[in-house]
Short mmCIF file of C-alpha atoms and ligand atoms in Angstrom, two decimals:
data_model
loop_
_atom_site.label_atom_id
_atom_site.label_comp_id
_atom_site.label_asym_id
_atom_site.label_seq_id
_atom_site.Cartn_x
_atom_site.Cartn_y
_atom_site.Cartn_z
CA UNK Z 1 70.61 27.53 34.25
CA UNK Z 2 69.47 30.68 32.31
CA UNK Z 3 70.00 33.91 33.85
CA UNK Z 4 67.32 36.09 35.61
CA UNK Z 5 65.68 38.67 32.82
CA UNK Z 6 66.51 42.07 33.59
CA UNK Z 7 63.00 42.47 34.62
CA UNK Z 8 58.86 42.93 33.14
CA UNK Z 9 58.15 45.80 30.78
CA UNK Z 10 54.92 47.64 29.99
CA UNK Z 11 54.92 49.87 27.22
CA UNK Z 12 51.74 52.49 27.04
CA UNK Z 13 51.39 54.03 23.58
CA UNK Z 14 52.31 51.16 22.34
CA UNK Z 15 51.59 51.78 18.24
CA UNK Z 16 52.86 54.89 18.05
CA UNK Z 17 56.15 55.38 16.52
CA UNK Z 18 58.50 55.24 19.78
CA UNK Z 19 56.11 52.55 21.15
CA UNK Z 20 56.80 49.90 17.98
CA UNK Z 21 60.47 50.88 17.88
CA UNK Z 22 60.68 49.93 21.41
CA UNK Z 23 59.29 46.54 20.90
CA UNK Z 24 61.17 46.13 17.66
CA UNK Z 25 64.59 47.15 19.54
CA UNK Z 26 63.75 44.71 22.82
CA UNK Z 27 66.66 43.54 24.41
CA UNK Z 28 67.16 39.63 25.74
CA UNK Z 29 65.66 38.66 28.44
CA UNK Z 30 62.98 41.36 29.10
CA UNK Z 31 58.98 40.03 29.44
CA UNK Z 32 57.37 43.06 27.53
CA UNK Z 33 53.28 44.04 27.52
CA UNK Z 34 52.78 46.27 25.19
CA UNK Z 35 49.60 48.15 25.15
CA UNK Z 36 48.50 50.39 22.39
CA UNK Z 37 45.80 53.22 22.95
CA UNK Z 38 43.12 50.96 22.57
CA UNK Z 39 43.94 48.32 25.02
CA UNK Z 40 45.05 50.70 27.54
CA UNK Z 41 43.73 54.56 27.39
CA UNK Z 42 46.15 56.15 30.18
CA UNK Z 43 42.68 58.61 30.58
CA UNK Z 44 40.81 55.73 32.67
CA UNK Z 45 42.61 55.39 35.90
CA UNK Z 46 40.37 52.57 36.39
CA UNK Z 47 41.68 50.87 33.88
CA UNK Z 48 45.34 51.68 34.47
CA UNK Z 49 45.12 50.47 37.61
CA UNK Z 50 43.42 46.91 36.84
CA UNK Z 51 46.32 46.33 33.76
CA UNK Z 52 49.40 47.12 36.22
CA UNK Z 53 47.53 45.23 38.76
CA UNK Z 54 47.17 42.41 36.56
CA UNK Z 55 50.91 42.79 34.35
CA UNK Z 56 52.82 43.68 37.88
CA UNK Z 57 55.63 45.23 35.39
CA UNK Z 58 58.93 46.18 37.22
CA UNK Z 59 59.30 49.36 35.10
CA UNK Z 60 56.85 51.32 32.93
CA UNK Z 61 57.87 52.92 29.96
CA UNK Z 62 55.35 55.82 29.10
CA UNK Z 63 55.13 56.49 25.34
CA UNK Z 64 51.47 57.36 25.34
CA UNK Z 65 50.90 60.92 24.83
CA UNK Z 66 48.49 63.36 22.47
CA UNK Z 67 51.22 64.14 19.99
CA UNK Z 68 49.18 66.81 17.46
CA UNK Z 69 50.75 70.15 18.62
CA UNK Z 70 48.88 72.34 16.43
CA UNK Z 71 45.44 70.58 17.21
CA UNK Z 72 46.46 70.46 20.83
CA UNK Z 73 45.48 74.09 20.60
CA UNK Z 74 41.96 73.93 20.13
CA UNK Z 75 41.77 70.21 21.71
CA UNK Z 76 43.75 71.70 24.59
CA UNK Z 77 41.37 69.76 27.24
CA UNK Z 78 41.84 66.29 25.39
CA UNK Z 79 45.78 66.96 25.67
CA UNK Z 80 45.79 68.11 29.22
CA UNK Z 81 43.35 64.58 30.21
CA UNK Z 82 46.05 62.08 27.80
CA UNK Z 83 49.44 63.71 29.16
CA UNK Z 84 48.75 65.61 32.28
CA UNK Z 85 46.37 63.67 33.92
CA UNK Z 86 46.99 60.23 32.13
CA UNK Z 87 51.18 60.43 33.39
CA UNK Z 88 49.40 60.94 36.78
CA UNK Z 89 47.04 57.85 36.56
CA UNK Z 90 50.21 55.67 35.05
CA UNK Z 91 52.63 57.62 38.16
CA UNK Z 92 50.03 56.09 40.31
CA UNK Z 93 49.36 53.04 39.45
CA UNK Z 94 53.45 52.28 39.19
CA UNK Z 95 53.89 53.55 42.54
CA UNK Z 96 50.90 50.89 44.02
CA UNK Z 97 52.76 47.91 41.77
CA UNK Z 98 56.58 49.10 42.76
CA UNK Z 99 57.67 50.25 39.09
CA UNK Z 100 59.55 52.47 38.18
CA UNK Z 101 58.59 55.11 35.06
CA UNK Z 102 60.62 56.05 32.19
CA UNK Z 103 58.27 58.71 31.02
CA UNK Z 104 59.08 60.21 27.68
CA UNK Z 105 59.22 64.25 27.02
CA UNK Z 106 60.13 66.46 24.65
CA UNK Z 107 61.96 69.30 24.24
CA UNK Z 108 58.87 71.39 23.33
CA UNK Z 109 59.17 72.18 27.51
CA UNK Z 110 61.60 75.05 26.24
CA UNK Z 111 60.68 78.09 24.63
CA UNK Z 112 63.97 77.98 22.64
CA UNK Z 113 64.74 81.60 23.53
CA UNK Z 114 68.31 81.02 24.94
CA UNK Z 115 70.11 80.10 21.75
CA UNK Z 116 72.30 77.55 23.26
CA UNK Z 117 71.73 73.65 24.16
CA UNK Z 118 69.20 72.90 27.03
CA UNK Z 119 70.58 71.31 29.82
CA UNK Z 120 68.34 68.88 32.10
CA UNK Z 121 67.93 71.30 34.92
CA UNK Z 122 67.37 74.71 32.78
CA UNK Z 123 64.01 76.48 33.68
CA UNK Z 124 61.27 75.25 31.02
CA UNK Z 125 59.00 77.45 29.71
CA UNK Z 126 56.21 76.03 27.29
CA UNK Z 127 54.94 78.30 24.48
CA UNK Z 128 51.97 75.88 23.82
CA UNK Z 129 49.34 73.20 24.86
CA UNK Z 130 51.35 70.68 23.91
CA UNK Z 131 54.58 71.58 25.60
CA UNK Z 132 52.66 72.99 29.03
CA UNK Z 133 50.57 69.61 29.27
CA UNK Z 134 53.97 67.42 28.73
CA UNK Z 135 55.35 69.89 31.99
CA UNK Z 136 52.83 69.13 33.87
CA UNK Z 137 53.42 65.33 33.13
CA UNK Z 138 56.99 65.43 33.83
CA UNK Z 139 56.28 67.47 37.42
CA UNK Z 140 53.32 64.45 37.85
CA UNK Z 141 55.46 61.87 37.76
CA UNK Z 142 58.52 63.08 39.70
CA UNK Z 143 55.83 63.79 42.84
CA UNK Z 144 54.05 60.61 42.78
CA UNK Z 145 57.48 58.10 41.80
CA UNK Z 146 60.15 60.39 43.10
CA UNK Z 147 63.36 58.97 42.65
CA UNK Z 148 61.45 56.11 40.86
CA UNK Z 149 60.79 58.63 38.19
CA UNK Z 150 63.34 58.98 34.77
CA UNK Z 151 62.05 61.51 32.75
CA UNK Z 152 64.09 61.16 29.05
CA UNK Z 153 63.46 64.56 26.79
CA UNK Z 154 64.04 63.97 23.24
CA UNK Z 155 63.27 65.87 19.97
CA UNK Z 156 62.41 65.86 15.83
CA UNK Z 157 61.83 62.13 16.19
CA UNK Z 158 61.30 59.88 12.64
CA UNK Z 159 61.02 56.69 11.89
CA UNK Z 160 59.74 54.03 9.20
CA UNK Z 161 56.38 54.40 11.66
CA UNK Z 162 53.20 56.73 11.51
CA UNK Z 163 53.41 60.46 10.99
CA UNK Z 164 56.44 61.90 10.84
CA UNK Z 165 59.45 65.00 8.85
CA UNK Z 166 61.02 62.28 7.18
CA UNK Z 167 57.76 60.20 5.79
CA UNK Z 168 56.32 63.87 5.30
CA UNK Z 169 58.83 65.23 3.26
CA UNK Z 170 59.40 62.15 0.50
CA UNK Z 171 55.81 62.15 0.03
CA UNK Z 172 55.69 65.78 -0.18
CA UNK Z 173 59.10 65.54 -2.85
CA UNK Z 174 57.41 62.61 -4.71
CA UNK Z 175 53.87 64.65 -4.78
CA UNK Z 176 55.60 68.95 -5.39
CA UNK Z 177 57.54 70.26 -7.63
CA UNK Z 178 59.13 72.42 -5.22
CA UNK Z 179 58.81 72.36 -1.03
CA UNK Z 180 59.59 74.66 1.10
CA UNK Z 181 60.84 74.00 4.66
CA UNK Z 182 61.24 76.22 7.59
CA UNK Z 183 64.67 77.43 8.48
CA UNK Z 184 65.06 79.54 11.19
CA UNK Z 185 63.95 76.76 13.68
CA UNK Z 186 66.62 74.60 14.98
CA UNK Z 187 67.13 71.75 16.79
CA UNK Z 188 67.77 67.73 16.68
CA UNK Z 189 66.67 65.00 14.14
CA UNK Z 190 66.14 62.17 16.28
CA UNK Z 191 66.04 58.27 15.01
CA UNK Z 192 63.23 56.03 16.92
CA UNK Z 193 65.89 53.61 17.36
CA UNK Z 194 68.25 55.24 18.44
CA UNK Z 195 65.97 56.59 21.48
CA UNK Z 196 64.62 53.03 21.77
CA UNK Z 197 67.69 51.72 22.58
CA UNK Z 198 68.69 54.31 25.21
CA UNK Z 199 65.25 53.41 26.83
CA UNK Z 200 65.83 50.17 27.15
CA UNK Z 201 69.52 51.37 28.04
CA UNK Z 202 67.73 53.29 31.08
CA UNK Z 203 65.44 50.84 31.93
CA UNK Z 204 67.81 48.77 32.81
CA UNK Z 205 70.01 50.95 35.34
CA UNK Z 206 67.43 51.05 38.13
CA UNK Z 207 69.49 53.79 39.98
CA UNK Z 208 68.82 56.34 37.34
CA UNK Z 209 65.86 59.26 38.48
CA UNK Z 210 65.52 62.76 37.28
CA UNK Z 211 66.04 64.04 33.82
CA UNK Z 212 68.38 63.11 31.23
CA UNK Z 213 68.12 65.09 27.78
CA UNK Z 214 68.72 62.25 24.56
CA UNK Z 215 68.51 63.05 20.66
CA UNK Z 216 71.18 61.85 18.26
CA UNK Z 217 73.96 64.17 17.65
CA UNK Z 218 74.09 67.41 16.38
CA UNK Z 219 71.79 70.07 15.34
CA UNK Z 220 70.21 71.31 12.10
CA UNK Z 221 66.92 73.52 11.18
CA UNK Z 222 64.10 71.95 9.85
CA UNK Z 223 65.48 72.99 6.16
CA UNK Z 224 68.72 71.09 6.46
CA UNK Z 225 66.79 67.99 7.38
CA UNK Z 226 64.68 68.21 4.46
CA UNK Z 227 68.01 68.58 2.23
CA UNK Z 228 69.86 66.44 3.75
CA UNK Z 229 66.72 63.48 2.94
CA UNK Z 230 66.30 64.26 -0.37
CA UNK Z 231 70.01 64.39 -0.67
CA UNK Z 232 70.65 60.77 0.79
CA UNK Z 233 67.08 59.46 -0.45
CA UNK Z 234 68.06 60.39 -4.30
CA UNK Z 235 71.74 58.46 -3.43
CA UNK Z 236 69.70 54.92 -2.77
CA UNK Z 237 66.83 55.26 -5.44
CA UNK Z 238 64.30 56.19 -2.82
CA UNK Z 239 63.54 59.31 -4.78
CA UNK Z 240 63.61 59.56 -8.50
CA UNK Z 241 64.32 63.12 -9.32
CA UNK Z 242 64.91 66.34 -7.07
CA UNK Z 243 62.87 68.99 -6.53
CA UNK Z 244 64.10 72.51 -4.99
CA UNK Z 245 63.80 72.98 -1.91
CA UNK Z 246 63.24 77.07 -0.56
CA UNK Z 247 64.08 77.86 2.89
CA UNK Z 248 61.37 79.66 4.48
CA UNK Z 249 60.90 81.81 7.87
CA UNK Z 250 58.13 80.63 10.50
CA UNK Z 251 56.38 83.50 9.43
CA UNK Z 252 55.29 82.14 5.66
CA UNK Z 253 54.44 78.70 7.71
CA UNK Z 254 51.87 79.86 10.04
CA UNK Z 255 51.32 77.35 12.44
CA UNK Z 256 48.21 77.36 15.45
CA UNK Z 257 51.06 76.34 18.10
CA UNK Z 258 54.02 78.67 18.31
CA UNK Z 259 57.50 76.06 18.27
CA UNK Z 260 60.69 76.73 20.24
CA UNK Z 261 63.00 78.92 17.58
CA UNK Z 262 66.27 76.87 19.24
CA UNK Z 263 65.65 73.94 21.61
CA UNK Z 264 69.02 71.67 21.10
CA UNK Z 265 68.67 69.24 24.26
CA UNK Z 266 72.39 69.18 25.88
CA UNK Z 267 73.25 65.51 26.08
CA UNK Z 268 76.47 65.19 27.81
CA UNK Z 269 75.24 64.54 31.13
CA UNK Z 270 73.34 61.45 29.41
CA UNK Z 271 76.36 60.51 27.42
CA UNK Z 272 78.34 60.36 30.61
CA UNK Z 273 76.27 58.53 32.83
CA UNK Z 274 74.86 55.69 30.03
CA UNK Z 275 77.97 55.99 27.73
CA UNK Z 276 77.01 53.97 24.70
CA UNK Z 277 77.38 54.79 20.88
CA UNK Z 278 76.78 58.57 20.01
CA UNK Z 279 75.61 58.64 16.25
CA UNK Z 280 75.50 62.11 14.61
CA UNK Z 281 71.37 62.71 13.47
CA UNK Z 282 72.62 62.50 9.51
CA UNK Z 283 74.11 59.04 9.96
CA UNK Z 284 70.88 58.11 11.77
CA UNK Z 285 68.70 59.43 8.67
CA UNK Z 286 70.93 57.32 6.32
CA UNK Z 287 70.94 53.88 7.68
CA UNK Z 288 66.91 54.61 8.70
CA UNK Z 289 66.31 55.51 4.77
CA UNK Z 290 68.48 52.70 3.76
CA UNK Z 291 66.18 49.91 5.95
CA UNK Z 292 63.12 52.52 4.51
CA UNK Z 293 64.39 51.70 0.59
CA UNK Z 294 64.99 47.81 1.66
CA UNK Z 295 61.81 47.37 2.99
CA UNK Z 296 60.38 48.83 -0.62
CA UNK Z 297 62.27 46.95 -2.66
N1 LIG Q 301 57.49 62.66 17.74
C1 LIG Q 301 58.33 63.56 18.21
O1 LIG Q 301 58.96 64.31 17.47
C2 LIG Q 301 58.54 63.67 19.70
C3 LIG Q 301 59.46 64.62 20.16
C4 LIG Q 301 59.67 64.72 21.53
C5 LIG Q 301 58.98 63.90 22.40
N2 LIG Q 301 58.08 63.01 21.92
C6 LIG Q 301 57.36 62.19 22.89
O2 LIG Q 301 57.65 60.83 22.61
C7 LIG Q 301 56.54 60.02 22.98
C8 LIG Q 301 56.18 59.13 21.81
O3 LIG Q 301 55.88 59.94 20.69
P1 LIG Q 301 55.63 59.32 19.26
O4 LIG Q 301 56.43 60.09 18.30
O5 LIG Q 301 55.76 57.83 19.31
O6 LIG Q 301 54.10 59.73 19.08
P2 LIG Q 301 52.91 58.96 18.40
O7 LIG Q 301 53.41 58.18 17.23
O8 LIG Q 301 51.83 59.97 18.23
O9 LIG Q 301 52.49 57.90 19.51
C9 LIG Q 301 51.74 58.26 20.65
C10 LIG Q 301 50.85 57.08 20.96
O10 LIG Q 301 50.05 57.44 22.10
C11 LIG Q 301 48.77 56.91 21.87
N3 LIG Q 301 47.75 57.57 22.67
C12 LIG Q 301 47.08 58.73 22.42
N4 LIG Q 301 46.15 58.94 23.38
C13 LIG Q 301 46.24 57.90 24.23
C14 LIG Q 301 45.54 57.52 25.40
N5 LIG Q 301 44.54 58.27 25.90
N6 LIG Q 301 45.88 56.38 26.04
C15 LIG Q 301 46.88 55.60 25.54
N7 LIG Q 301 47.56 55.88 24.43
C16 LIG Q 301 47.25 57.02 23.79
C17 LIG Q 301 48.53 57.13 20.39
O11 LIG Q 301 47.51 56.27 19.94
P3 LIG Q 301 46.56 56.72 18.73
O12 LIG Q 301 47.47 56.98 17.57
O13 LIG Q 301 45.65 55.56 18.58
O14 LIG Q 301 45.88 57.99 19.21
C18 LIG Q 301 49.89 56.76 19.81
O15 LIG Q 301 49.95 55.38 19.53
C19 LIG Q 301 55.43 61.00 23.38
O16 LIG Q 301 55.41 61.06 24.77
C20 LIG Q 301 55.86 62.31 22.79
O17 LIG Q 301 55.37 63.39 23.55
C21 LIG Q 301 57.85 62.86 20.59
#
């Protein structure tokens, strides 16, 4: 006799970069629906509704979001209808079903004024579209689902998938002759898969509510990243020659949506309840560029 699975998964956002890791990273014995934008556009309620009707998943993991920070700015209506109200319509229709949510943040909630790690219960404090609209989310679904509600901030995440730092920078590296990076911005490179498999971690402790804080380990401005991936991408051939690399303030990077100048999400809450393997972010960014030069080769 096989055991019970753990239980029925829907993923929203389900081709964006945390959505694919997700299903890449599925553990045994989950049934998993994974619905990408255009099979399941968290605006229509309607249509929520009718797919959790119709999946009857026992937990929901929320990935869907309007990402663009800068173009959330002037598109601040489009981001307010995908995170604000869209987390509402998928709070909603989890509650009618009996899911629970894992409902993905970010650590853009902060303004990054404090200068020390964020713990889960420090006072947010948005300093854009973006990071206001994924509040409101997070306050949506802790009304509707309650203690039914996990809300998981994370940060600076890469992977092999869509737009990200990492895919960013060796293009830019392959393309400049020199890049510069900003560096008075810190916080915490953050692997897909290593989030993906604290989601699923979460999604299977059913007692878990609130907000836990997870990024891999570590901090680092946005300038030691970009060293630190041409330094390992040179060491396995994924990059042919190095270019220099000039740290540069926020100032000579003008940006439409102002970023937190410090927003380090404290993790040892979530390391003490869910335990598991804490990597440190530059380990992450090797093996990641290592399955990156693999899949090239
Ligand atoms: N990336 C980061 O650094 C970071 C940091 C902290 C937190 N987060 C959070 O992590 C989650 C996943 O982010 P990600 O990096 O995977 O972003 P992503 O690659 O941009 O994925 C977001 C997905 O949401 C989809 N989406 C957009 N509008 C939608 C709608 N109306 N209905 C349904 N789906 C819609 C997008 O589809 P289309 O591409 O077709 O529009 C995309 O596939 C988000 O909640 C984000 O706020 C990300």
């Amino acid at each position: 006799m096989t055991a019970p699975p753990p239980g029925r998964a829907l993923i929203t956002g389900a081709g964006g970069q945390v959505g694919l890791t997700l299903q890449e990273r599925m553990p045994d014995g989950w049934a998993v629906t994974a619905c990408r934008a255009d099979e399941l556009d968290v605006t229509q309620a309607d249509r929520v509704r009718a797919v959790l009707r119709r999946e009857r998943p026992t937990v929901v993991i929320h990935t869907a979001a309007y990402t663009a920070v800068d173009a959330a700015e002037a598109s601040a209506e489009r981001a307010e209808a995908v995170n604000a109200l869209g987390t509402a319509h998928v709070a909603e229709a989890a509650r009618e079903v009996g899911a629970r949510l894992l409902h993905v943040s970010t650590d853009f909630v902060f303004d990054g004024a404090s200068g020390r790690p964020y713990a889960p219960d420090d006072r947010p404090n948005p300093l854009g579209v973006y990071g206001r609209t994924k509040l409101v989310a997070e306050q949506e679904a802790a009304r509707i689902l309650g203690d039914r509600a996990l809300i998981v901030r994370t940060a600076w995440v890469y992977s092999r998938h869509g737009r990200n730092f990492v895919l960013t920078m060796l293009r830019l590296m392959r393309e400049r002759d020199e890049v510069g990076v900003v560096s008075d911005q810190i916080g915490t490179p953050t692997w897909a898969r290593s989030l993906a498999d604290t989601l699923w971690t979460a999604a299977g402790r059913p007692e878990l509510h609130g907000v836990l804080h997870w990024t891999d380990a570590g901090a680092a401005s946005w300038y030691d990243f970009a060293v630190a991936v041409q330094e390992e991408a040179l060491a396995i051939g994924l990059l042919d020659r190095p270019v220099p690399i000039r740290p540069i303030r926020t100032e000579e990077y003008p940006t439409a949506a102002r970023r937190p100048a410090h927003s380090v999400l404290d993790k040892s809450s979530t390391w003490a309840t869910l335990g598991g393997p804490v990597r440190h972010w530059r380990q992450s960014l090797r093996l990641m560029l290592r399955e990156l030069a693999v899949g090239r080769a």
